[in-house]
Structures are given as structure tokens and as C-alpha cells.
Amino acid sequence: MTKNTLQLEKFSSLQRRIIGLWLLTIFVYLAYVGFTDESLSILFLSGITNILLLPLYWTKFRQDEMNNRISNPVEHFRVENNLVTIGDSKLPLEKVKRVAIDLQDNIAYCSLPFNHIKPGVYPSFTFPAELAEALTRHIRAKLPLATIIE
């Protein structure tokens, strides 16, 4: 394969699906224009394409959520050497003032919404709901001055 050709291996599965959907949409549009001698408005075409993209984005969202799910939240949320460690994210102990823990059906969600790693990104993870109380006790023991938002 030459350097100038499109190499789909570099794209993720979701990106390949989106490219395929766009190509399919363009093909259908060109076929429609070719057979009917009418054209569709750009707004209509954009709306149809976006409606078709929604299931792909929902799949991506669910996949990200599953990748962020852990089985032992007490081990995942550690406090040692004046650092709060959540997975790969490390924050100074004195910066962590609030911890959010939320329960939705059988899934619990823990995050530090006021401690952004970069704009719009903050440490968070999901875990089994039955372990939420154990994590709350762990956080209260390790971070007695932090407010737990439920």
C-alpha cells in the first residue's frame, strides 16, 4: 500500500462505521439526484445523516462506560503520600474537597467533579451499586474533611 492511499486500519471501529455511513449517505444522495433530477436540501440531508449517527454515538457512550467500570472501588480510590489516586489520575490531597457518589439502578458512579484533569475531564468511574456504602465509608475515613455529594 502506498503512503497516499487511505489506510482504514488507523481508524477505530467507530470511526470506520461513521466513514462508511457518510459514504453510504453520499451514494444514496447521488443515486436519488441521478434518478429523479431533484436535489435534497442540505438541511434535510444533514438531519437524516445525524439521525443515522445517533445509534453509533450511543454505542460509543455505552462502550466508554463499560471500559470505565471497575469491580473494587475501594482499591481504585486510594489515598496515600498526600495524593488521592483514582486509577491513573493523581491529585493533591488538599485539592480534593468534594466527592460525588450517585446510584442508578444497579450501577454506582463516583467522580471528583470539581477537580478537572484537563478542561471538561475529571476523574470518574462506575462500579457495582452494592459497593457504594463501602466506598463512602472508605472516603470518609481517608478524607474526613471532604464533602460527599450524593
Tab-separated table of N, CA and C in Angstrom:
chain	number	residue	atom	x	y	z
A	1	MET	N	0.838	-1.170	0.000
A	1	MET	CA	0.000	0.000	0.000
A	1	MET	C	0.887	1.239	0.000
A	2	THR	N	0.563	2.197	-0.833
A	2	THR	CA	1.376	3.407	-0.891
A	2	THR	C	0.985	4.370	0.225
A	3	LYS	N	1.838	5.362	0.444
A	3	LYS	CA	1.601	6.328	1.514
A	3	LYS	C	0.413	7.236	1.230
A	4	ASN	N	0.034	7.398	-0.014
A	4	ASN	CA	-1.032	8.329	-0.373
A	4	ASN	C	-2.428	7.731	-0.256
A	5	THR	N	-2.555	6.446	-0.087
A	5	THR	CA	-3.877	5.836	-0.015
A	5	THR	C	-4.435	5.931	1.398
A	6	LEU	N	-5.754	5.879	1.483
A	6	LEU	CA	-6.439	5.922	2.771
A	6	LEU	C	-6.228	4.592	3.489
A	7	GLN	N	-5.703	4.643	4.687
A	7	GLN	CA	-5.450	3.429	5.458
A	7	GLN	C	-6.483	3.342	6.578
A	8	LEU	N	-7.506	2.518	6.377
A	8	LEU	CA	-8.586	2.413	7.346
A	8	LEU	C	-8.151	1.743	8.643
A	9	GLU	N	-7.016	1.044	8.634
A	9	GLU	CA	-6.552	0.388	9.855
A	9	GLU	C	-6.220	1.403	10.945
A	10	LYS	N	-5.909	2.628	10.555
A	10	LYS	CA	-5.557	3.662	11.530
A	10	LYS	C	-6.779	4.163	12.294
A	11	PHE	N	-7.973	3.911	11.774
A	11	PHE	CA	-9.193	4.399	12.398
A	11	PHE	C	-9.763	3.356	13.348
A	12	SER	N	-10.461	3.835	14.368
A	12	SER	CA	-11.126	2.920	15.293
A	12	SER	C	-12.355	2.327	14.608
A	13	SER	N	-12.937	1.343	15.230
A	13	SER	CA	-14.126	0.698	14.685
A	13	SER	C	-15.252	1.714	14.504
A	14	LEU	N	-15.443	2.570	15.495
A	14	LEU	CA	-16.492	3.585	15.411
A	14	LEU	C	-16.215	4.563	14.275
A	15	GLN	N	-14.979	4.991	14.128
A	15	GLN	CA	-14.640	5.923	13.055
A	15	GLN	C	-14.860	5.293	11.685
A	16	ARG	N	-14.529	4.002	11.541
A	16	ARG	CA	-14.766	3.319	10.263
A	16	ARG	C	-16.260	3.244	9.965
A	17	ARG	N	-17.076	3.007	11.000
A	17	ARG	CA	-18.528	2.966	10.794
A	17	ARG	C	-19.053	4.331	10.354
A	18	ILE	N	-18.558	5.384	10.988
A	18	ILE	CA	-19.010	6.731	10.626
A	18	ILE	C	-18.607	7.066	9.192
A	19	ILE	N	-17.380	6.733	8.809
A	19	ILE	CA	-16.932	6.961	7.428
A	19	ILE	C	-17.813	6.175	6.463
A	20	GLY	N	-18.094	4.929	6.792
A	20	GLY	CA	-18.965	4.111	5.952
A	20	GLY	C	-20.361	4.689	5.837
A	21	LEU	N	-20.891	5.202	6.944
A	21	LEU	CA	-22.222	5.801	6.919
A	21	LEU	C	-22.249	7.058	6.057
A	22	TRP	N	-21.223	7.878	6.175
A	22	TRP	CA	-21.145	9.080	5.340
A	22	TRP	C	-21.046	8.702	3.863
A	23	LEU	N	-20.230	7.708	3.534
A	23	LEU	CA	-20.112	7.280	2.137
A	23	LEU	C	-21.436	6.730	1.621
A	24	LEU	N	-22.139	5.961	2.463
A	24	LEU	CA	-23.440	5.429	2.075
A	24	LEU	C	-24.437	6.563	1.849
A	25	THR	N	-24.429	7.547	2.726
A	25	THR	CA	-25.330	8.690	2.583
A	25	THR	C	-25.049	9.449	1.288
A	26	ILE	N	-23.791	9.669	0.990
A	26	ILE	CA	-23.424	10.369	-0.253
A	26	ILE	C	-23.865	9.553	-1.466
A	27	PHE	N	-23.662	8.231	-1.420
A	27	PHE	CA	-24.071	7.367	-2.526
A	27	PHE	C	-25.588	7.426	-2.723
A	28	VAL	N	-26.350	7.334	-1.633
A	28	VAL	CA	-27.815	7.386	-1.734
A	28	VAL	C	-28.249	8.741	-2.280
A	29	TYR	N	-27.617	9.793	-1.812
A	29	TYR	CA	-27.946	11.139	-2.305
A	29	TYR	C	-27.682	11.251	-3.805
A	30	LEU	N	-26.508	10.802	-4.235
A	30	LEU	CA	-26.175	10.868	-5.665
A	30	LEU	C	-27.118	10.002	-6.498
A	31	ALA	N	-27.485	8.836	-5.979
A	31	ALA	CA	-28.430	7.979	-6.698
A	31	ALA	C	-29.792	8.657	-6.796
A	32	TYR	N	-30.241	9.278	-5.707
A	32	TYR	CA	-31.524	9.986	-5.709
A	32	TYR	C	-31.516	11.122	-6.732
A	33	VAL	N	-30.448	11.909	-6.723
A	33	VAL	CA	-30.330	13.028	-7.666
A	33	VAL	C	-30.254	12.501	-9.100
A	34	GLY	N	-29.518	11.409	-9.302
A	34	GLY	CA	-29.372	10.850	-10.647
A	34	GLY	C	-30.667	10.296	-11.204
A	35	PHE	N	-31.494	9.662	-10.371
A	35	PHE	CA	-32.726	9.046	-10.866
A	35	PHE	C	-33.898	10.019	-10.925
A	36	THR	N	-33.918	11.030	-10.080
A	36	THR	CA	-35.093	11.907	-10.027
A	36	THR	C	-34.846	13.302	-10.580
A	37	ASP	N	-33.626	13.664	-10.845
A	37	ASP	CA	-33.266	15.014	-11.293
A	37	ASP	C	-33.711	16.092	-10.306
A	38	GLU	N	-33.877	15.714	-9.054
A	38	GLU	CA	-34.172	16.670	-7.983
A	38	GLU	C	-33.031	16.599	-6.985
A	39	SER	N	-32.883	17.654	-6.238
A	39	SER	CA	-31.868	17.606	-5.187
A	39	SER	C	-32.535	17.814	-3.832
A	40	LEU	N	-31.923	17.278	-2.819
A	40	LEU	CA	-32.422	17.446	-1.457
A	40	LEU	C	-31.749	18.660	-0.842
A	41	SER	N	-32.435	19.265	0.092
A	41	SER	CA	-31.805	20.400	0.768
A	41	SER	C	-30.693	19.877	1.678
A	42	ILE	N	-29.695	20.698	1.875
A	42	ILE	CA	-28.576	20.330	2.745
A	42	ILE	C	-29.081	20.097	4.166
A	43	LEU	N	-30.053	20.887	4.611
A	43	LEU	CA	-30.608	20.739	5.957
A	43	LEU	C	-31.256	19.366	6.121
A	44	PHE	N	-32.031	18.940	5.129
A	44	PHE	CA	-32.667	17.630	5.185
A	44	PHE	C	-31.627	16.513	5.198
A	45	LEU	N	-30.647	16.622	4.322
A	45	LEU	CA	-29.590	15.613	4.245
A	45	LEU	C	-28.800	15.542	5.550
A	46	SER	N	-28.507	16.689	6.119
A	46	SER	CA	-27.788	16.736	7.389
A	46	SER	C	-28.617	16.107	8.505
A	47	GLY	N	-29.902	16.406	8.523
A	47	GLY	CA	-30.783	15.831	9.547
A	47	GLY	C	-30.850	14.320	9.462
A	48	ILE	N	-31.015	13.779	8.274
A	48	ILE	CA	-31.063	12.325	8.083
A	48	ILE	C	-29.751	11.683	8.515
A	49	THR	N	-28.644	12.276	8.129
A	49	THR	CA	-27.335	11.729	8.499
A	49	THR	C	-27.153	11.725	10.009
A	50	ASN	N	-27.529	12.817	10.658
A	50	ASN	CA	-27.372	12.883	12.110
A	50	ASN	C	-28.271	11.891	12.828
A	51	ILE	N	-29.467	11.681	12.321
A	51	ILE	CA	-30.345	10.673	12.919
A	51	ILE	C	-29.716	9.288	12.790
A	52	LEU	N	-29.093	9.024	11.654
A	52	LEU	CA	-28.433	7.734	11.468
A	52	LEU	C	-27.191	7.590	12.348
A	53	LEU	N	-26.557	8.701	12.722
A	53	LEU	CA	-25.361	8.645	13.566
A	53	LEU	C	-25.684	8.415	15.041
A	54	LEU	N	-26.886	8.729	15.477
A	54	LEU	CA	-27.227	8.595	16.895
A	54	LEU	C	-26.964	7.200	17.463
A	55	PRO	N	-27.373	6.116	16.802
A	55	PRO	CA	-27.068	4.794	17.369
A	55	PRO	C	-25.568	4.534	17.522
A	56	LEU	N	-24.768	5.058	16.599
A	56	LEU	CA	-23.321	4.868	16.714
A	56	LEU	C	-22.768	5.596	17.926
A	57	TYR	N	-23.232	6.811	18.158
A	57	TYR	CA	-22.756	7.555	19.326
A	57	TYR	C	-23.240	6.912	20.624
A	58	TRP	N	-24.456	6.372	20.627
A	58	TRP	CA	-24.964	5.672	21.808
A	58	TRP	C	-24.101	4.443	22.091
A	59	THR	N	-23.733	3.709	21.064
A	59	THR	CA	-22.857	2.548	21.234
A	59	THR	C	-21.512	2.976	21.797
A	60	LYS	N	-20.957	4.057	21.290
A	60	LYS	CA	-19.672	4.565	21.789
A	60	LYS	C	-19.784	4.969	23.254
A	61	PHE	N	-20.863	5.644	23.619
A	61	PHE	CA	-21.076	6.057	25.002
A	61	PHE	C	-21.148	4.847	25.924
A	62	ARG	N	-21.906	3.837	25.542
A	62	ARG	CA	-22.045	2.627	26.370
A	62	ARG	C	-20.714	1.885	26.458
A	63	GLN	N	-19.951	1.854	25.378
A	63	GLN	CA	-18.653	1.190	25.369
A	63	GLN	C	-17.681	1.907	26.306
A	64	ASP	N	-17.664	3.241	26.283
A	64	ASP	CA	-16.809	4.011	27.188
A	64	ASP	C	-17.190	3.763	28.640
A	65	GLU	N	-18.490	3.681	28.894
A	65	GLU	CA	-18.958	3.424	30.260
A	65	GLU	C	-18.505	2.051	30.739
A	66	MET	N	-18.579	1.057	29.866
A	66	MET	CA	-18.151	-0.292	30.248
A	66	MET	C	-16.642	-0.341	30.467
A	67	ASN	N	-15.869	0.402	29.694
A	67	ASN	CA	-14.419	0.433	29.876
A	67	ASN	C	-14.033	1.117	31.173
A	68	ASN	N	-14.898	1.984	31.680
A	68	ASN	CA	-14.628	2.744	32.890
A	68	ASN	C	-15.176	2.049	34.141
A	69	ARG	N	-15.765	0.867	33.997
A	69	ARG	CA	-16.356	0.154	35.130
A	69	ARG	C	-15.288	-0.689	35.811
A	70	ILE	N	-15.254	-0.601	37.131
A	70	ILE	CA	-14.275	-1.366	37.903
A	70	ILE	C	-15.030	-2.240	38.906
A	71	SER	N	-14.349	-3.274	39.403
A	71	SER	CA	-15.014	-4.207	40.312
A	71	SER	C	-14.765	-3.893	41.781
A	72	ASN	N	-13.636	-3.250	42.110
A	72	ASN	CA	-13.328	-2.950	43.505
A	72	ASN	C	-13.041	-1.453	43.663
A	73	PRO	N	-14.062	-0.667	44.027
A	73	PRO	CA	-13.869	0.780	44.101
A	73	PRO	C	-12.941	1.220	45.231
A	74	VAL	N	-12.875	0.448	46.309
A	74	VAL	CA	-12.014	0.823	47.436
A	74	VAL	C	-10.545	0.765	47.029
A	75	GLU	N	-10.168	-0.225	46.235
A	75	GLU	CA	-8.788	-0.299	45.742
A	75	GLU	C	-8.521	0.749	44.662
A	76	HIS	N	-9.542	1.084	43.901
A	76	HIS	CA	-9.387	2.041	42.800
A	76	HIS	C	-9.240	3.476	43.319
A	77	PHE	N	-9.909	3.788	44.427
A	77	PHE	CA	-9.861	5.121	45.043
A	77	PHE	C	-8.907	5.040	46.231
A	78	ARG	N	-7.661	5.461	46.018
A	78	ARG	CA	-6.633	5.335	47.066
A	78	ARG	C	-6.184	6.710	47.539
A	79	VAL	N	-5.818	6.758	48.820
A	79	VAL	CA	-5.233	7.968	49.393
A	79	VAL	C	-3.939	7.551	50.066
A	80	GLU	N	-2.805	8.036	49.529
A	80	GLU	CA	-1.506	7.704	50.104
A	80	GLU	C	-0.490	8.768	49.709
A	81	ASN	N	0.436	9.042	50.603
A	81	ASN	CA	1.501	10.033	50.367
A	81	ASN	C	0.953	11.406	49.959
A	82	ASN	N	-0.109	11.849	50.633
A	82	ASN	CA	-0.742	13.150	50.354
A	82	ASN	C	-1.257	13.276	48.924
A	83	LEU	N	-1.583	12.146	48.306
A	83	LEU	CA	-2.166	12.129	46.964
A	83	LEU	C	-3.439	11.291	46.964
A	84	VAL	N	-4.436	11.774	46.263
A	84	VAL	CA	-5.639	10.984	46.007
A	84	VAL	C	-5.453	10.383	44.622
A	85	THR	N	-5.497	9.059	44.556
A	85	THR	CA	-5.275	8.361	43.293
A	85	THR	C	-6.558	7.650	42.883
A	86	ILE	N	-7.051	7.991	41.708
A	86	ILE	CA	-8.200	7.302	41.125
A	86	ILE	C	-7.732	6.753	39.794
A	87	GLY	N	-7.481	5.460	39.762
A	87	GLY	CA	-6.933	4.855	38.548
A	87	GLY	C	-5.567	5.429	38.248
A	88	ASP	N	-5.422	6.075	37.101
A	88	ASP	CA	-4.154	6.690	36.699
A	88	ASP	C	-4.061	8.165	37.090
A	89	SER	N	-5.151	8.732	37.578
A	89	SER	CA	-5.178	10.157	37.923
A	89	SER	C	-4.723	10.366	39.361
A	90	LYS	N	-3.816	11.313	39.554
A	90	LYS	CA	-3.324	11.644	40.892
A	90	LYS	C	-3.575	13.122	41.152
A	91	LEU	N	-4.159	13.400	42.327
A	91	LEU	CA	-4.468	14.772	42.708
A	91	LEU	C	-3.922	15.045	44.100
A	92	PRO	N	-3.474	16.266	44.372
A	92	PRO	CA	-3.021	16.597	45.723
A	92	PRO	C	-4.178	16.473	46.717
A	93	LEU	N	-3.908	15.911	47.860
A	93	LEU	CA	-4.924	15.659	48.881
A	93	LEU	C	-5.679	16.931	49.258
A	94	GLU	N	-4.980	18.040	49.402
A	94	GLU	CA	-5.622	19.283	49.838
A	94	GLU	C	-6.547	19.881	48.782
A	95	LYS	N	-6.448	19.447	47.533
A	95	LYS	CA	-7.308	19.967	46.462
A	95	LYS	C	-8.662	19.261	46.392
A	96	VAL	N	-8.753	18.064	46.964
A	96	VAL	CA	-9.992	17.285	46.876
A	96	VAL	C	-10.908	17.693	48.024
A	97	LYS	N	-11.944	18.467	47.701
A	97	LYS	CA	-12.888	18.968	48.707
A	97	LYS	C	-14.244	18.281	48.623
A	98	ARG	N	-14.599	17.801	47.425
A	98	ARG	CA	-15.910	17.179	47.215
A	98	ARG	C	-15.762	15.917	46.374
A	99	VAL	N	-16.520	14.899	46.765
A	99	VAL	CA	-16.564	13.640	46.021
A	99	VAL	C	-18.036	13.327	45.770
A	100	ALA	N	-18.393	13.065	44.535
A	100	ALA	CA	-19.777	12.740	44.185
A	100	ALA	C	-19.925	11.233	44.034
A	101	ILE	N	-20.951	10.692	44.694
A	101	ILE	CA	-21.296	9.274	44.552
A	101	ILE	C	-22.786	9.212	44.247
A	102	ASP	N	-23.133	8.572	43.153
A	102	ASP	CA	-24.522	8.505	42.722
A	102	ASP	C	-24.883	7.060	42.413
A	103	LEU	N	-26.120	6.682	42.719
A	103	LEU	CA	-26.618	5.335	42.432
A	103	LEU	C	-27.707	5.413	41.375
A	104	GLN	N	-27.600	4.577	40.364
A	104	GLN	CA	-28.603	4.447	39.321
A	104	GLN	C	-28.843	2.968	39.092
A	105	ASP	N	-29.997	2.480	39.518
A	105	ASP	CA	-30.338	1.061	39.399
A	105	ASP	C	-29.255	0.206	40.061
A	106	ASN	N	-28.533	-0.581	39.304
A	106	ASN	CA	-27.508	-1.464	39.881
A	106	ASN	C	-26.091	-0.957	39.623
A	107	ILE	N	-25.965	0.298	39.197
A	107	ILE	CA	-24.654	0.880	38.907
A	107	ILE	C	-24.447	2.105	39.795
A	108	ALA	N	-23.270	2.203	40.371
A	108	ALA	CA	-22.900	3.391	41.144
A	108	ALA	C	-21.846	4.163	40.362
A	109	TYR	N	-21.823	5.458	40.583
A	109	TYR	CA	-20.936	6.356	39.849
A	109	TYR	C	-20.194	7.218	40.860
A	110	CYS	N	-18.880	7.273	40.753
A	110	CYS	CA	-18.061	8.095	41.641
A	110	CYS	C	-17.236	9.046	40.786
A	111	SER	N	-17.188	10.313	41.208
A	111	SER	CA	-16.391	11.286	40.459
A	111	SER	C	-15.915	12.403	41.372
A	112	LEU	N	-14.933	13.117	40.875
A	112	LEU	CA	-14.443	14.335	41.523
A	112	LEU	C	-14.763	15.485	40.569
A	113	PRO	N	-16.031	15.938	40.543
A	113	PRO	CA	-16.452	16.903	39.527
A	113	PRO	C	-15.820	18.282	39.647
A	114	PHE	N	-15.215	18.587	40.788
A	114	PHE	CA	-14.597	19.899	40.971
A	114	PHE	C	-13.079	19.850	40.815
A	115	ASN	N	-12.553	18.707	40.416
A	115	ASN	CA	-11.111	18.537	40.224
A	115	ASN	C	-10.836	18.091	38.790
A	116	HIS	N	-10.825	19.037	37.885
A	116	HIS	CA	-10.617	18.726	36.472
A	116	HIS	C	-9.149	18.398	36.199
A	117	ILE	N	-8.939	17.331	35.430
A	117	ILE	CA	-7.601	16.944	34.995
A	117	ILE	C	-7.180	17.840	33.831
A	118	LYS	N	-8.113	18.041	32.909
A	118	LYS	CA	-7.982	18.996	31.812
A	118	LYS	C	-9.392	19.510	31.557
A	119	PRO	N	-9.573	20.552	30.783
A	119	PRO	CA	-10.911	21.126	30.622
A	119	PRO	C	-11.963	20.089	30.232
A	120	GLY	N	-12.985	19.996	31.059
A	120	GLY	CA	-14.087	19.081	30.796
A	120	GLY	C	-13.844	17.635	31.174
A	121	VAL	N	-12.665	17.306	31.691
A	121	VAL	CA	-12.343	15.923	32.052
A	121	VAL	C	-11.984	15.879	33.529
A	122	TYR	N	-12.664	15.013	34.260
A	122	TYR	CA	-12.376	14.849	35.678
A	122	TYR	C	-12.379	13.361	36.013
A	123	PRO	N	-11.697	12.978	37.091
A	123	PRO	CA	-11.619	11.557	37.441
A	123	PRO	C	-13.003	11.005	37.773
A	124	SER	N	-13.322	9.864	37.205
A	124	SER	CA	-14.609	9.226	37.478
A	124	SER	C	-14.526	7.748	37.132
A	125	PHE	N	-15.446	6.978	37.713
A	125	PHE	CA	-15.545	5.561	37.399
A	125	PHE	C	-16.904	5.055	37.842
A	126	THR	N	-17.311	3.915	37.296
A	126	THR	CA	-18.544	3.260	37.706
A	126	THR	C	-18.189	1.926	38.339
A	127	PHE	N	-19.094	1.443	39.186
A	127	PHE	CA	-18.852	0.199	39.904
A	127	PHE	C	-20.190	-0.373	40.356
A	128	PRO	N	-20.221	-1.633	40.847
A	128	PRO	CA	-21.479	-2.230	41.300
A	128	PRO	C	-22.092	-1.432	42.457
A	129	ALA	N	-23.400	-1.230	42.408
A	129	ALA	CA	-24.094	-0.391	43.392
A	129	ALA	C	-23.988	-0.925	44.814
A	130	GLU	N	-23.877	-2.219	44.977
A	130	GLU	CA	-23.811	-2.783	46.335
A	130	GLU	C	-22.518	-2.403	47.065
A	131	LEU	N	-21.535	-1.893	46.349
A	131	LEU	CA	-20.272	-1.482	46.971
A	131	LEU	C	-20.217	0.019	47.268
A	132	ALA	N	-21.304	0.740	47.012
A	132	ALA	CA	-21.313	2.193	47.214
A	132	ALA	C	-21.130	2.561	48.682
A	133	GLU	N	-21.782	1.851	49.569
A	133	GLU	CA	-21.661	2.157	51.001
A	133	GLU	C	-20.238	1.922	51.495
A	134	ALA	N	-19.606	0.857	51.030
A	134	ALA	CA	-18.216	0.578	51.424
A	134	ALA	C	-17.286	1.686	50.927
A	135	LEU	N	-17.503	2.169	49.708
A	135	LEU	CA	-16.673	3.253	49.181
A	135	LEU	C	-16.911	4.544	49.964
A	136	THR	N	-18.157	4.817	50.319
A	136	THR	CA	-18.465	6.013	51.106
A	136	THR	C	-17.745	5.977	52.449
A	137	ARG	N	-17.775	4.830	53.120
A	137	ARG	CA	-17.059	4.690	54.402
A	137	ARG	C	-15.557	4.883	54.205
A	138	HIS	N	-15.024	4.304	53.140
A	138	HIS	CA	-13.592	4.420	52.837
A	138	HIS	C	-13.197	5.889	52.620
A	139	ILE	N	-14.002	6.615	51.865
A	139	ILE	CA	-13.706	8.021	51.584
A	139	ILE	C	-13.808	8.851	52.858
A	140	ARG	N	-14.836	8.583	53.675
A	140	ARG	CA	-14.973	9.330	54.935
A	140	ARG	C	-13.797	9.073	55.866
A	141	ALA	N	-13.262	7.858	55.841
A	141	ALA	CA	-12.114	7.540	56.699
A	141	ALA	C	-10.835	8.195	56.178
A	142	LYS	N	-10.640	8.173	54.868
A	142	LYS	CA	-9.400	8.692	54.281
A	142	LYS	C	-9.428	10.205	54.051
A	143	LEU	N	-10.614	10.757	53.779
A	143	LEU	CA	-10.767	12.196	53.513
A	143	LEU	C	-11.844	12.777	54.437
A	144	PRO	N	-11.561	12.894	55.719
A	144	PRO	CA	-12.603	13.335	56.662
A	144	PRO	C	-13.115	14.757	56.402
A	145	LEU	N	-12.332	15.600	55.770
A	145	LEU	CA	-12.759	16.980	55.508
A	145	LEU	C	-13.513	17.137	54.190
A	146	ALA	N	-13.518	16.110	53.374
A	146	ALA	CA	-14.192	16.185	52.070
A	146	ALA	C	-15.698	16.004	52.238
A	147	THR	N	-16.450	16.722	51.430
A	147	THR	CA	-17.900	16.598	51.408
A	147	THR	C	-18.275	15.538	50.382
A	148	ILE	N	-19.142	14.618	50.788
A	148	ILE	CA	-19.613	13.591	49.851
A	148	ILE	C	-20.971	14.034	49.325
A	149	ILE	N	-21.044	14.231	48.031
A	149	ILE	CA	-22.274	14.654	47.363
A	149	ILE	C	-22.992	13.396	46.897
A	150	GLU	N	-24.230	13.222	47.376
A	150	GLU	CA	-24.984	12.020	46.985
A	150	GLU	C	-26.206	12.404	46.204
